[in-house]
Amino acid sequence: MRNPYEVLGVAKSADEAQVKSAFRKLAKKLHPDANKHDPKAASRFAELNAAYEILGDDKKRKAFDNGEIDGEGKPRFRGFEGFGGQPGGGQGGPNFESFSFGTDGFQRGGAGGGRGGFEDILRDVFGGLGGAQRARGRGGRSAQFEPDDFVQEAPPARDLEATLTISLEDAAQGATKRLHLPTGKDVDVKIPAGITSGQQIRLKGQGYASPWGGSAPGDARITITIAPHPLFSVDGSDLRLDLPITLYEAVLGGKVRVPTLDGAVELAIPPNTNGGRTFRLRGKGLSAKSGHGDLLATVRIVLPEKADDELKELMRAWRDNKSYDPRNNQG
């Protein structure tokens, strides 16, 4: 994926508000519903959501800036640490030693010693794995090991953790999404309708296998994240929407079209509707155990973009002849 800063079109110094503003602007422009005849619209919108998931999260943004994760949020390989230069080891290279095996077991020879030698590496490895293991060294610079020194219980298989970002439409209606796991596998994840952000989907047997075998692989636990939507916000199983209407629609009433996740519907605005009034469209929210949530549309009265002299004159006459105080109960 491209650099998230390039996807959102913001500078690396952009603050949280600038990142959010850039996302909202692009989300409205690139949303698949606004580009139904563009076959690449969905992939561009997914890339935009992935970029915002990183830059909109302070911890993930710092991790990306520090080179700890890539543009897809996956950890970057940073190499093996601890193999820097050591005394007597040349120009910054590791200090290797030679070993022989005879009647006295393993014998260490050659130059070296100190941390970083084979003996110390063995001690670190076997000391860190746990279980019944021993790496016994005898006699100063000479380390001897017996066959039973390397008895090791096989470590168990482990579950893996992964995240999957989906659109609000996918969360509401259900979908099947392809996901690349840290194990290198690509799997299909079935998204049930009504899933919410933070919920997990468990894929049996898709986790890490035991490196020594002998047990079934662990599971993959997929945490779902719902990408921000340019129009709707999630409130439990309900959806919320700001519904802009004109001044004359607020005064005279009228029918307006309201977007929902499954197509626009008509809503009757009664005369003399105040800004901030919320209308409930039943069953137009997200599915839940108890049925479907609702869509809560809050009216926002929007004036014309350009000043209108006739409207100004009308308002002056109204002010002078029919004034009223909506704040009289506020003291």
CSV table of N, CA, C and O in Angstrom, one decimal, residues 6-128:
chain,number,residue,atom,x,y,z
A,6,GLU,N,0.6,10.0,1.8
A,6,GLU,CA,0.3,10.3,0.4
A,6,GLU,C,-1.2,10.0,0.1
A,6,GLU,O,-1.8,10.7,-0.6
A,7,VAL,N,-1.7,8.9,0.7
A,7,VAL,CA,-3.1,8.5,0.4
A,7,VAL,C,-4.0,9.6,0.9
A,7,VAL,O,-5.0,10.0,0.2
A,8,LEU,N,-3.8,10.2,2.1
A,8,LEU,CA,-4.6,11.2,2.7
A,8,LEU,C,-4.3,12.6,2.1
A,8,LEU,O,-5.0,13.6,2.3
A,9,GLY,N,-3.1,12.7,1.5
A,9,GLY,CA,-2.7,14.0,1.0
A,9,GLY,C,-2.4,15.0,2.0
A,9,GLY,O,-2.7,16.2,1.9
A,10,VAL,N,-1.7,14.6,3.1
A,10,VAL,CA,-1.4,15.5,4.2
A,10,VAL,C,0.1,15.4,4.4
A,10,VAL,O,0.8,14.4,4.1
A,11,ALA,N,0.7,16.5,5.0
A,11,ALA,CA,2.1,16.5,5.4
A,11,ALA,C,2.3,15.7,6.6
A,11,ALA,O,1.4,15.4,7.4
A,12,LYS,N,3.6,15.2,6.8
A,12,LYS,CA,3.9,14.5,8.0
A,12,LYS,C,3.7,15.3,9.3
A,12,LYS,O,3.5,14.7,10.4
A,13,SER,N,3.7,16.6,9.2
A,13,SER,CA,3.5,17.4,10.3
A,13,SER,C,2.0,17.8,10.6
A,13,SER,O,1.7,18.5,11.5
A,14,ALA,N,1.1,17.2,9.8
A,14,ALA,CA,-0.3,17.5,10.0
A,14,ALA,C,-0.8,17.0,11.3
A,14,ALA,O,-0.4,16.0,11.8
A,15,ASP,N,-1.6,17.9,12.0
A,15,ASP,CA,-2.1,17.5,13.3
A,15,ASP,C,-3.4,16.7,13.1
A,15,ASP,O,-3.8,16.3,12.0
A,16,GLU,N,-3.9,16.2,14.3
A,16,GLU,CA,-5.1,15.3,14.3
A,16,GLU,C,-6.3,15.9,13.5
A,16,GLU,O,-6.9,15.2,12.7
A,17,ALA,N,-6.6,17.2,13.7
A,17,ALA,CA,-7.7,17.8,13.0
A,17,ALA,C,-7.5,17.8,11.5
A,17,ALA,O,-8.5,17.6,10.8
A,18,GLN,N,-6.3,18.1,11.1
A,18,GLN,CA,-6.0,18.2,9.6
A,18,GLN,C,-6.2,16.8,9.0
A,18,GLN,O,-6.7,16.6,7.9
A,19,VAL,N,-5.7,15.7,9.7
A,19,VAL,CA,-5.8,14.4,9.2
A,19,VAL,C,-7.3,14.0,9.1
A,19,VAL,O,-7.7,13.4,8.1
A,20,LYS,N,-8.1,14.3,10.1
A,20,LYS,CA,-9.5,13.9,10.1
A,20,LYS,C,-10.2,14.7,9.0
A,20,LYS,O,-11.1,14.1,8.4
A,21,SER,N,-9.9,15.9,8.9
A,21,SER,CA,-10.6,16.7,7.8
A,21,SER,C,-10.3,16.2,6.4
A,21,SER,O,-11.2,16.1,5.6
A,22,ALA,N,-9.0,15.8,6.2
A,22,ALA,CA,-8.6,15.3,4.9
A,22,ALA,C,-9.3,14.0,4.6
A,22,ALA,O,-9.8,13.7,3.5
A,23,PHE,N,-9.5,13.1,5.7
A,23,PHE,CA,-10.2,11.9,5.5
A,23,PHE,C,-11.6,12.1,5.1
A,23,PHE,O,-12.2,11.5,4.2
A,24,ARG,N,-12.3,12.9,5.9
A,24,ARG,CA,-13.7,13.2,5.6
A,24,ARG,C,-14.0,13.7,4.2
A,24,ARG,O,-14.9,13.3,3.5
A,25,LYS,N,-13.1,14.6,3.8
A,25,LYS,CA,-13.2,15.2,2.4
A,25,LYS,C,-13.1,14.1,1.4
A,25,LYS,O,-13.9,14.0,0.4
A,26,LEU,N,-12.0,13.3,1.5
A,26,LEU,CA,-11.8,12.2,0.5
A,26,LEU,C,-12.8,11.1,0.6
A,26,LEU,O,-13.1,10.5,-0.4
A,27,ALA,N,-13.3,10.8,1.8
A,27,ALA,CA,-14.3,9.7,2.0
A,27,ALA,C,-15.5,10.0,1.2
A,27,ALA,O,-16.1,9.2,0.6
A,28,LYS,N,-16.0,11.3,1.3
A,28,LYS,CA,-17.2,11.7,0.5
A,28,LYS,C,-16.9,11.6,-1.0
A,28,LYS,O,-17.8,11.2,-1.8
A,29,LYS,N,-15.7,11.9,-1.4
A,29,LYS,CA,-15.4,11.9,-2.8
A,29,LYS,C,-15.2,10.5,-3.3
A,29,LYS,O,-15.6,10.2,-4.5
A,30,LEU,N,-14.6,9.6,-2.5
A,30,LEU,CA,-14.2,8.3,-3.0
A,30,LEU,C,-15.2,7.2,-2.6
A,30,LEU,O,-15.0,6.0,-3.0
A,31,HIS,N,-16.2,7.5,-1.8
A,31,HIS,CA,-17.1,6.4,-1.4
A,31,HIS,C,-17.7,5.7,-2.6
A,31,HIS,O,-18.1,6.3,-3.6
A,32,PRO,N,-17.8,4.4,-2.5
A,32,PRO,CA,-18.3,3.6,-3.6
A,32,PRO,C,-19.7,4.0,-4.1
A,32,PRO,O,-20.0,3.9,-5.2
A,33,ASP,N,-20.5,4.4,-3.1
A,33,ASP,CA,-21.9,4.8,-3.5
A,33,ASP,C,-21.9,6.1,-4.4
A,33,ASP,O,-22.8,6.2,-5.2
A,34,ALA,N,-20.8,6.9,-4.3
A,34,ALA,CA,-20.7,8.0,-5.2
A,34,ALA,C,-20.0,7.7,-6.5
A,34,ALA,O,-19.8,8.6,-7.3
A,35,ASN,N,-19.5,6.5,-6.6
A,35,ASN,CA,-18.7,6.1,-7.8
A,35,ASN,C,-19.1,4.7,-8.2
A,35,ASN,O,-18.3,3.8,-8.4
A,36,LYS,N,-20.4,4.5,-8.4
A,36,LYS,CA,-21.0,3.2,-8.7
A,36,LYS,C,-20.5,2.6,-10.0
A,36,LYS,O,-20.5,1.4,-10.2
A,37,HIS,N,-20.0,3.4,-10.9
A,37,HIS,CA,-19.6,2.9,-12.3
A,37,HIS,C,-18.1,2.8,-12.3
A,37,HIS,O,-17.5,2.5,-13.4
A,38,ASP,N,-17.4,3.0,-11.2
A,38,ASP,CA,-15.9,2.9,-11.2
A,38,ASP,C,-15.6,1.6,-10.5
A,38,ASP,O,-15.7,1.5,-9.3
A,39,PRO,N,-15.0,0.6,-11.2
A,39,PRO,CA,-14.7,-0.7,-10.6
A,39,PRO,C,-13.6,-0.6,-9.6
A,39,PRO,O,-13.4,-1.5,-8.8
A,40,LYS,N,-12.8,0.5,-9.6
A,40,LYS,CA,-11.7,0.6,-8.6
A,40,LYS,C,-12.1,1.4,-7.4
A,40,LYS,O,-11.2,1.7,-6.5
A,41,ALA,N,-13.3,1.9,-7.4
A,41,ALA,CA,-13.7,2.7,-6.3
A,41,ALA,C,-13.6,2.0,-4.9
A,41,ALA,O,-13.1,2.6,-3.9
A,42,ALA,N,-14.0,0.8,-4.9
A,42,ALA,CA,-14.0,0.1,-3.6
A,42,ALA,C,-12.5,-0.1,-3.1
A,42,ALA,O,-12.3,0.1,-1.9
A,43,SER,N,-11.6,-0.4,-4.0
A,43,SER,CA,-10.2,-0.6,-3.5
A,43,SER,C,-9.6,0.7,-3.1
A,43,SER,O,-8.8,0.8,-2.1
A,44,ARG,N,-9.9,1.8,-3.8
A,44,ARG,CA,-9.4,3.2,-3.4
A,44,ARG,C,-10.0,3.6,-2.0
A,44,ARG,O,-9.3,4.1,-1.2
A,45,PHE,N,-11.3,3.3,-1.8
A,45,PHE,CA,-11.9,3.6,-0.5
A,45,PHE,C,-11.3,2.8,0.6
A,45,PHE,O,-11.1,3.3,1.7
A,46,ALA,N,-11.0,1.5,0.3
A,46,ALA,CA,-10.4,0.6,1.3
A,46,ALA,C,-9.0,1.1,1.7
A,46,ALA,O,-8.6,1.1,2.8
A,47,GLU,N,-8.2,1.6,0.7
A,47,GLU,CA,-6.9,2.1,0.9
A,47,GLU,C,-7.0,3.4,1.8
A,47,GLU,O,-6.2,3.6,2.7
A,48,LEU,N,-8.0,4.2,1.5
A,48,LEU,CA,-8.2,5.4,2.3
A,48,LEU,C,-8.5,5.1,3.7
A,48,LEU,O,-7.9,5.7,4.7
A,49,ASN,N,-9.4,4.1,4.0
A,49,ASN,CA,-9.7,3.7,5.3
A,49,ASN,C,-8.5,3.1,6.1
A,49,ASN,O,-8.3,3.4,7.2
A,50,ALA,N,-7.7,2.3,5.3
A,50,ALA,CA,-6.5,1.7,5.9
A,50,ALA,C,-5.5,2.8,6.3
A,50,ALA,O,-4.9,2.8,7.4
A,51,ALA,N,-5.4,3.9,5.5
A,51,ALA,CA,-4.5,5.0,5.8
A,51,ALA,C,-4.9,5.7,7.0
A,51,ALA,O,-4.1,6.1,7.9
A,52,TYR,N,-6.2,6.0,7.1
A,52,TYR,CA,-6.8,6.7,8.3
A,52,TYR,C,-6.7,5.9,9.5
A,52,TYR,O,-6.5,6.4,10.6
A,53,GLU,N,-6.8,4.6,9.4
A,53,GLU,CA,-6.7,3.7,10.6
A,53,GLU,C,-5.3,3.9,11.2
A,53,GLU,O,-5.2,3.8,12.5
A,54,ILE,N,-4.3,4.1,10.4
A,54,ILE,CA,-2.9,4.3,11.0
A,54,ILE,C,-2.8,5.8,11.5
A,54,ILE,O,-2.4,6.0,12.6
A,55,LEU,N,-3.0,6.8,10.6
A,55,LEU,CA,-2.8,8.2,11.0
A,55,LEU,C,-3.8,8.7,11.9
A,55,LEU,O,-3.5,9.7,12.6
A,56,GLY,N,-5.0,8.1,12.0
A,56,GLY,CA,-6.0,8.6,12.9
A,56,GLY,C,-5.8,8.0,14.3
A,56,GLY,O,-6.5,8.4,15.3
A,57,ASP,N,-4.9,7.1,14.5
A,57,ASP,CA,-4.6,6.5,15.8
A,57,ASP,C,-3.2,6.9,16.2
A,57,ASP,O,-2.2,6.6,15.5
A,58,ASP,N,-3.0,7.6,17.4
A,58,ASP,CA,-1.8,8.2,17.8
A,58,ASP,C,-0.7,7.1,17.9
A,58,ASP,O,0.4,7.3,17.4
A,59,LYS,N,-1.0,6.0,18.5
A,59,LYS,CA,0.0,5.0,18.7
A,59,LYS,C,0.5,4.4,17.4
A,59,LYS,O,1.7,4.2,17.1
A,60,LYS,N,-0.5,4.1,16.5
A,60,LYS,CA,-0.1,3.5,15.2
A,60,LYS,C,0.6,4.5,14.4
A,60,LYS,O,1.6,4.1,13.6
A,61,ARG,N,0.3,5.8,14.5
A,61,ARG,CA,1.0,6.8,13.7
A,61,ARG,C,2.4,6.9,14.1
A,61,ARG,O,3.4,6.9,13.3
A,62,LYS,N,2.7,6.9,15.4
A,62,LYS,CA,4.0,6.9,15.9
A,62,LYS,C,4.8,5.7,15.5
A,62,LYS,O,6.0,5.8,15.1
A,63,ALA,N,4.1,4.5,15.5
A,63,ALA,CA,4.8,3.3,15.1
A,63,ALA,C,5.2,3.3,13.7
A,63,ALA,O,6.3,2.9,13.3
A,64,PHE,N,4.3,3.9,12.8
A,64,PHE,CA,4.6,4.0,11.4
A,64,PHE,C,5.8,5.0,11.2
A,64,PHE,O,6.7,4.8,10.4
A,65,ASP,N,5.7,6.2,11.9
A,65,ASP,CA,6.8,7.2,11.7
A,65,ASP,C,8.1,6.7,12.2
A,65,ASP,O,9.2,7.1,11.7
A,66,ASN,N,8.1,5.7,13.2
A,66,ASN,CA,9.4,5.2,13.7
A,66,ASN,C,9.8,4.0,12.9
A,66,ASN,O,10.8,3.3,13.2
A,67,GLY,N,9.1,3.6,11.8
A,67,GLY,CA,9.5,2.5,11.0
A,67,GLY,C,9.1,1.1,11.6
A,67,GLY,O,9.6,0.1,11.1
A,68,GLU,N,8.3,1.1,12.6
A,68,GLU,CA,8.0,-0.2,13.3
A,68,GLU,C,6.9,-0.9,12.5
A,68,GLU,O,6.8,-2.2,12.6
A,69,ILE,N,6.0,-0.3,11.8
A,69,ILE,CA,5.0,-0.9,11.0
A,69,ILE,C,5.0,-0.3,9.6
A,69,ILE,O,5.5,0.8,9.4
A,70,ASP,N,4.4,-1.0,8.6
A,70,ASP,CA,4.4,-0.5,7.3
A,70,ASP,C,3.0,0.1,7.0
A,70,ASP,O,2.2,0.3,7.9
A,71,GLY,N,2.8,0.5,5.7
A,71,GLY,CA,1.5,1.2,5.4
A,71,GLY,C,0.3,0.4,5.6
A,71,GLY,O,-0.8,0.9,5.6
A,72,GLU,N,0.4,-1.0,5.7
A,72,GLU,CA,-0.7,-1.8,6.0
A,72,GLU,C,-0.9,-2.1,7.5
A,72,GLU,O,-1.7,-2.9,7.9
A,73,GLY,N,0.0,-1.5,8.3
A,73,GLY,CA,-0.1,-1.8,9.8
A,73,GLY,C,0.7,-3.0,10.2
A,73,GLY,O,0.6,-3.4,11.4
A,74,LYS,N,1.4,-3.7,9.3
A,74,LYS,CA,2.1,-4.9,9.6
A,74,LYS,C,3.5,-4.5,10.2
A,74,LYS,O,4.2,-3.6,9.7
A,75,PRO,N,4.0,-5.3,11.1
A,75,PRO,CA,5.3,-5.1,11.7
A,75,PRO,C,6.4,-5.2,10.6
A,75,PRO,O,6.3,-6.1,9.8
A,76,ARG,N,7.4,-4.3,10.7
A,76,ARG,CA,8.5,-4.3,9.7
A,76,ARG,C,9.6,-5.2,10.4
A,76,ARG,O,9.8,-5.2,11.6
A,77,PHE,N,10.3,-5.9,9.5
A,77,PHE,CA,11.5,-6.7,10.0
A,77,PHE,C,12.7,-5.8,10.2
A,77,PHE,O,13.1,-5.1,9.3
A,78,ARG,N,13.2,-5.8,11.4
A,78,ARG,CA,14.2,-4.8,11.8
A,78,ARG,C,15.6,-5.5,12.0
A,78,ARG,O,16.5,-4.9,12.5
A,79,GLY,N,15.7,-6.8,11.6
A,79,GLY,CA,16.9,-7.5,11.7
A,79,GLY,C,17.2,-8.0,13.1
A,79,GLY,O,16.4,-7.8,14.0
A,80,PHE,N,18.2,-8.8,13.3
A,80,PHE,CA,18.6,-9.4,14.6
A,80,PHE,C,19.4,-8.4,15.3
A,80,PHE,O,20.4,-7.9,14.9
A,81,GLU,N,19.0,-8.1,16.6
A,81,GLU,CA,19.8,-7.2,17.4
A,81,GLU,C,20.8,-8.0,18.3
A,81,GLU,O,20.6,-9.2,18.5
A,82,GLY,N,21.8,-7.4,18.8
A,82,GLY,CA,22.7,-8.0,19.6
A,82,GLY,C,23.9,-8.6,19.0
A,82,GLY,O,24.8,-9.2,19.6
A,83,PHE,N,24.1,-8.5,17.6
A,83,PHE,CA,25.2,-9.0,16.9
A,83,PHE,C,26.1,-7.9,16.5
A,83,PHE,O,26.6,-7.9,15.3
A,84,GLY,N,26.4,-7.0,17.3
A,84,GLY,CA,27.3,-5.9,17.0
A,84,GLY,C,28.7,-6.3,17.2
A,84,GLY,O,29.0,-7.5,17.5
A,85,GLY,N,29.6,-5.3,17.1
A,85,GLY,CA,31.1,-5.7,17.2
A,85,GLY,C,31.4,-6.0,18.6
A,85,GLY,O,30.8,-5.5,19.6
A,86,GLN,N,32.3,-6.9,18.8
A,86,GLN,CA,32.8,-7.3,20.1
A,86,GLN,C,34.3,-7.3,20.1
A,86,GLN,O,35.0,-7.4,19.1
A,87,PRO,N,34.9,-7.2,21.3
A,87,PRO,CA,36.3,-7.2,21.4
A,87,PRO,C,37.0,-8.3,20.7
A,87,PRO,O,36.6,-9.5,21.0
A,88,GLY,N,38.0,-8.1,19.9
A,88,GLY,CA,38.7,-9.1,19.2
A,88,GLY,C,38.0,-9.7,18.1
A,88,GLY,O,38.4,-10.7,17.5
A,89,GLY,N,36.8,-9.1,17.7
A,89,GLY,CA,36.0,-9.7,16.6
A,89,GLY,C,36.1,-9.0,15.3
A,89,GLY,O,35.3,-9.2,14.5
A,90,GLY,N,37.1,-8.1,15.1
A,90,GLY,CA,37.2,-7.4,13.8
A,90,GLY,C,36.3,-6.2,13.7
A,90,GLY,O,35.9,-5.7,14.7
A,91,GLN,N,36.0,-5.8,12.5
A,91,GLN,CA,35.3,-4.6,12.3
A,91,GLN,C,33.8,-4.8,12.5
A,91,GLN,O,33.1,-5.0,11.5
A,92,GLY,N,33.3,-4.9,13.7
A,92,GLY,CA,31.9,-4.9,14.0
A,92,GLY,C,31.3,-6.2,13.7
A,92,GLY,O,30.1,-6.3,13.8
A,93,GLY,N,32.0,-7.3,13.4
A,93,GLY,CA,31.4,-8.6,13.1
A,93,GLY,C,31.2,-9.4,14.4
A,93,GLY,O,31.8,-9.1,15.4
A,94,PRO,N,30.4,-10.5,14.3
A,94,PRO,CA,30.2,-11.3,15.5
A,94,PRO,C,31.5,-12.1,15.7
A,94,PRO,O,32.2,-12.4,14.8
A,95,ASN,N,31.7,-12.5,17.0
A,95,ASN,CA,32.9,-13.3,17.4
A,95,ASN,C,32.5,-14.8,17.4
A,95,ASN,O,31.9,-15.3,18.3
A,96,PHE,N,32.9,-15.5,16.3
A,96,PHE,CA,32.6,-16.9,16.2
A,96,PHE,C,33.7,-17.8,16.9
A,96,PHE,O,34.9,-17.4,17.0
A,97,GLU,N,33.3,-19.0,17.4
A,97,GLU,CA,34.3,-19.9,18.0
A,97,GLU,C,34.1,-21.2,17.4
A,97,GLU,O,33.1,-21.6,16.7
A,98,SER,N,35.2,-22.0,17.6
A,98,SER,CA,35.2,-23.4,17.0
A,98,SER,C,34.9,-24.4,18.1
A,98,SER,O,35.2,-24.2,19.3
A,99,PHE,N,34.3,-25.5,17.7
A,99,PHE,CA,33.9,-26.6,18.7
A,99,PHE,C,34.3,-27.9,18.1
A,99,PHE,O,34.4,-28.2,16.9
A,100,SER,N,34.6,-28.8,19.1
A,100,SER,CA,34.9,-30.2,18.7
A,100,SER,C,34.1,-31.1,19.6
A,100,SER,O,33.7,-30.7,20.7
A,101,PHE,N,33.9,-32.4,19.2
A,101,PHE,CA,33.2,-33.3,20.0
A,101,PHE,C,34.0,-34.6,20.1
A,101,PHE,O,34.5,-35.2,19.2
A,102,GLY,N,34.2,-35.0,21.4
A,102,GLY,CA,34.9,-36.2,21.7
A,102,GLY,C,34.4,-36.9,22.9
A,102,GLY,O,33.2,-36.8,23.2
A,103,THR,N,35.2,-37.7,23.5
A,103,THR,CA,34.7,-38.5,24.7
A,103,THR,C,34.3,-37.6,25.8
A,103,THR,O,33.5,-38.0,26.7
A,104,ASP,N,34.8,-36.4,25.8
A,104,ASP,CA,34.5,-35.5,26.9
A,104,ASP,C,33.3,-34.6,26.5
A,104,ASP,O,33.0,-33.6,27.2
A,105,GLY,N,32.6,-34.9,25.4
A,105,GLY,CA,31.5,-34.1,25.0
A,105,GLY,C,31.9,-32.9,24.2
A,105,GLY,O,33.0,-32.9,23.6
A,106,PHE,N,31.1,-31.9,24.1
A,106,PHE,CA,31.4,-30.7,23.3
A,106,PHE,C,32.6,-29.9,24.0
A,106,PHE,O,32.5,-29.6,25.2
A,107,GLN,N,33.6,-29.5,23.2
A,107,GLN,CA,34.7,-28.7,23.7
A,107,GLN,C,34.7,-27.4,22.9
A,107,GLN,O,34.6,-27.4,21.7
A,108,ARG,N,34.8,-26.2,23.6
A,108,ARG,CA,34.9,-24.9,22.9
A,108,ARG,C,36.3,-24.6,22.8
A,108,ARG,O,37.1,-24.7,23.7
A,109,GLY,N,36.7,-24.1,21.6
A,109,GLY,CA,38.0,-23.7,21.3
A,109,GLY,C,38.1,-22.4,20.6
A,109,GLY,O,37.0,-21.8,20.3
A,110,GLY,N,39.2,-21.9,20.3
A,110,GLY,CA,39.3,-20.6,19.6
A,110,GLY,C,39.2,-19.4,20.5
A,110,GLY,O,39.0,-19.5,21.7
A,111,ALA,N,39.3,-18.2,19.9
A,111,ALA,CA,39.3,-17.0,20.6
A,111,ALA,C,37.8,-16.6,20.9
A,111,ALA,O,36.9,-17.2,20.3
A,112,GLY,N,37.6,-15.7,21.8
A,112,GLY,CA,36.3,-15.2,22.1
A,112,GLY,C,36.0,-15.1,23.5
A,112,GLY,O,36.8,-14.4,24.2
A,113,GLY,N,35.0,-15.8,24.0
A,113,GLY,CA,34.6,-15.6,25.4
A,113,GLY,C,33.6,-14.5,25.5
A,113,GLY,O,33.4,-13.7,24.6
A,114,GLY,N,33.1,-14.3,26.7
A,114,GLY,CA,32.2,-13.2,27.0
A,114,GLY,C,30.8,-13.5,26.3
A,114,GLY,O,30.6,-14.5,25.8
A,115,ARG,N,30.0,-12.5,26.5
A,115,ARG,CA,28.6,-12.6,25.9
A,115,ARG,C,28.7,-12.7,24.4
A,115,ARG,O,29.5,-12.1,23.8
A,116,GLY,N,27.8,-13.4,23.8
A,116,GLY,CA,27.8,-13.5,22.4
A,116,GLY,C,28.4,-14.8,21.9
A,116,GLY,O,28.3,-15.1,20.7
A,117,GLY,N,29.2,-15.5,22.7
A,117,GLY,CA,29.8,-16.8,22.3
A,117,GLY,C,28.7,-17.9,22.2
A,117,GLY,O,27.6,-17.7,22.6
A,118,PHE,N,29.1,-19.0,21.6
A,118,PHE,CA,28.1,-20.1,21.4
A,118,PHE,C,27.5,-20.6,22.7
A,118,PHE,O,26.4,-20.9,22.8
A,119,GLU,N,28.4,-20.6,23.7
A,119,GLU,CA,27.9,-21.1,25.1
A,119,GLU,C,26.8,-20.2,25.6
A,119,GLU,O,25.8,-20.6,26.1
A,120,ASP,N,27.1,-18.8,25.4
A,120,ASP,CA,26.1,-17.9,25.9
A,120,ASP,C,24.8,-17.9,25.1
A,120,ASP,O,23.7,-17.8,25.6
A,121,ILE,N,25.0,-18.1,23.8
A,121,ILE,CA,23.8,-18.2,23.0
A,121,ILE,C,22.9,-19.5,23.4
A,121,ILE,O,21.7,-19.4,23.5
A,122,LEU,N,23.6,-20.6,23.6
A,122,LEU,CA,22.9,-21.8,24.0
A,122,LEU,C,22.2,-21.5,25.4
A,122,LEU,O,21.1,-21.9,25.6
A,123,ARG,N,22.9,-20.8,26.3
A,123,ARG,CA,22.3,-20.5,27.6
A,123,ARG,C,21.1,-19.7,27.4
A,123,ARG,O,20.0,-19.9,28.1
A,124,ASP,N,21.1,-18.6,26.6
A,124,ASP,CA,20.0,-17.8,26.3
A,124,ASP,C,18.8,-18.5,25.7
A,124,ASP,O,17.7,-18.4,26.1
A,125,VAL,N,19.1,-19.4,24.7
A,125,VAL,CA,18.1,-20.1,24.0
A,125,VAL,C,17.4,-21.1,24.9
A,125,VAL,O,16.2,-21.1,25.1
A,126,PHE,N,18.2,-22.0,25.6
A,126,PHE,CA,17.6,-23.0,26.4
A,126,PHE,C,17.1,-22.5,27.7
A,126,PHE,O,16.1,-23.0,28.3
A,127,GLY,N,17.7,-21.4,28.2
A,127,GLY,CA,17.2,-20.8,29.4
A,127,GLY,C,15.9,-20.1,29.2
A,127,GLY,O,15.1,-19.9,30.1
A,128,GLY,N,15.6,-19.6,28.0
A,128,GLY,CA,14.4,-18.9,27.7
A,128,GLY,C,13.2,-19.7,27.2
A,128,GLY,O,12.1,-19.2,27.2
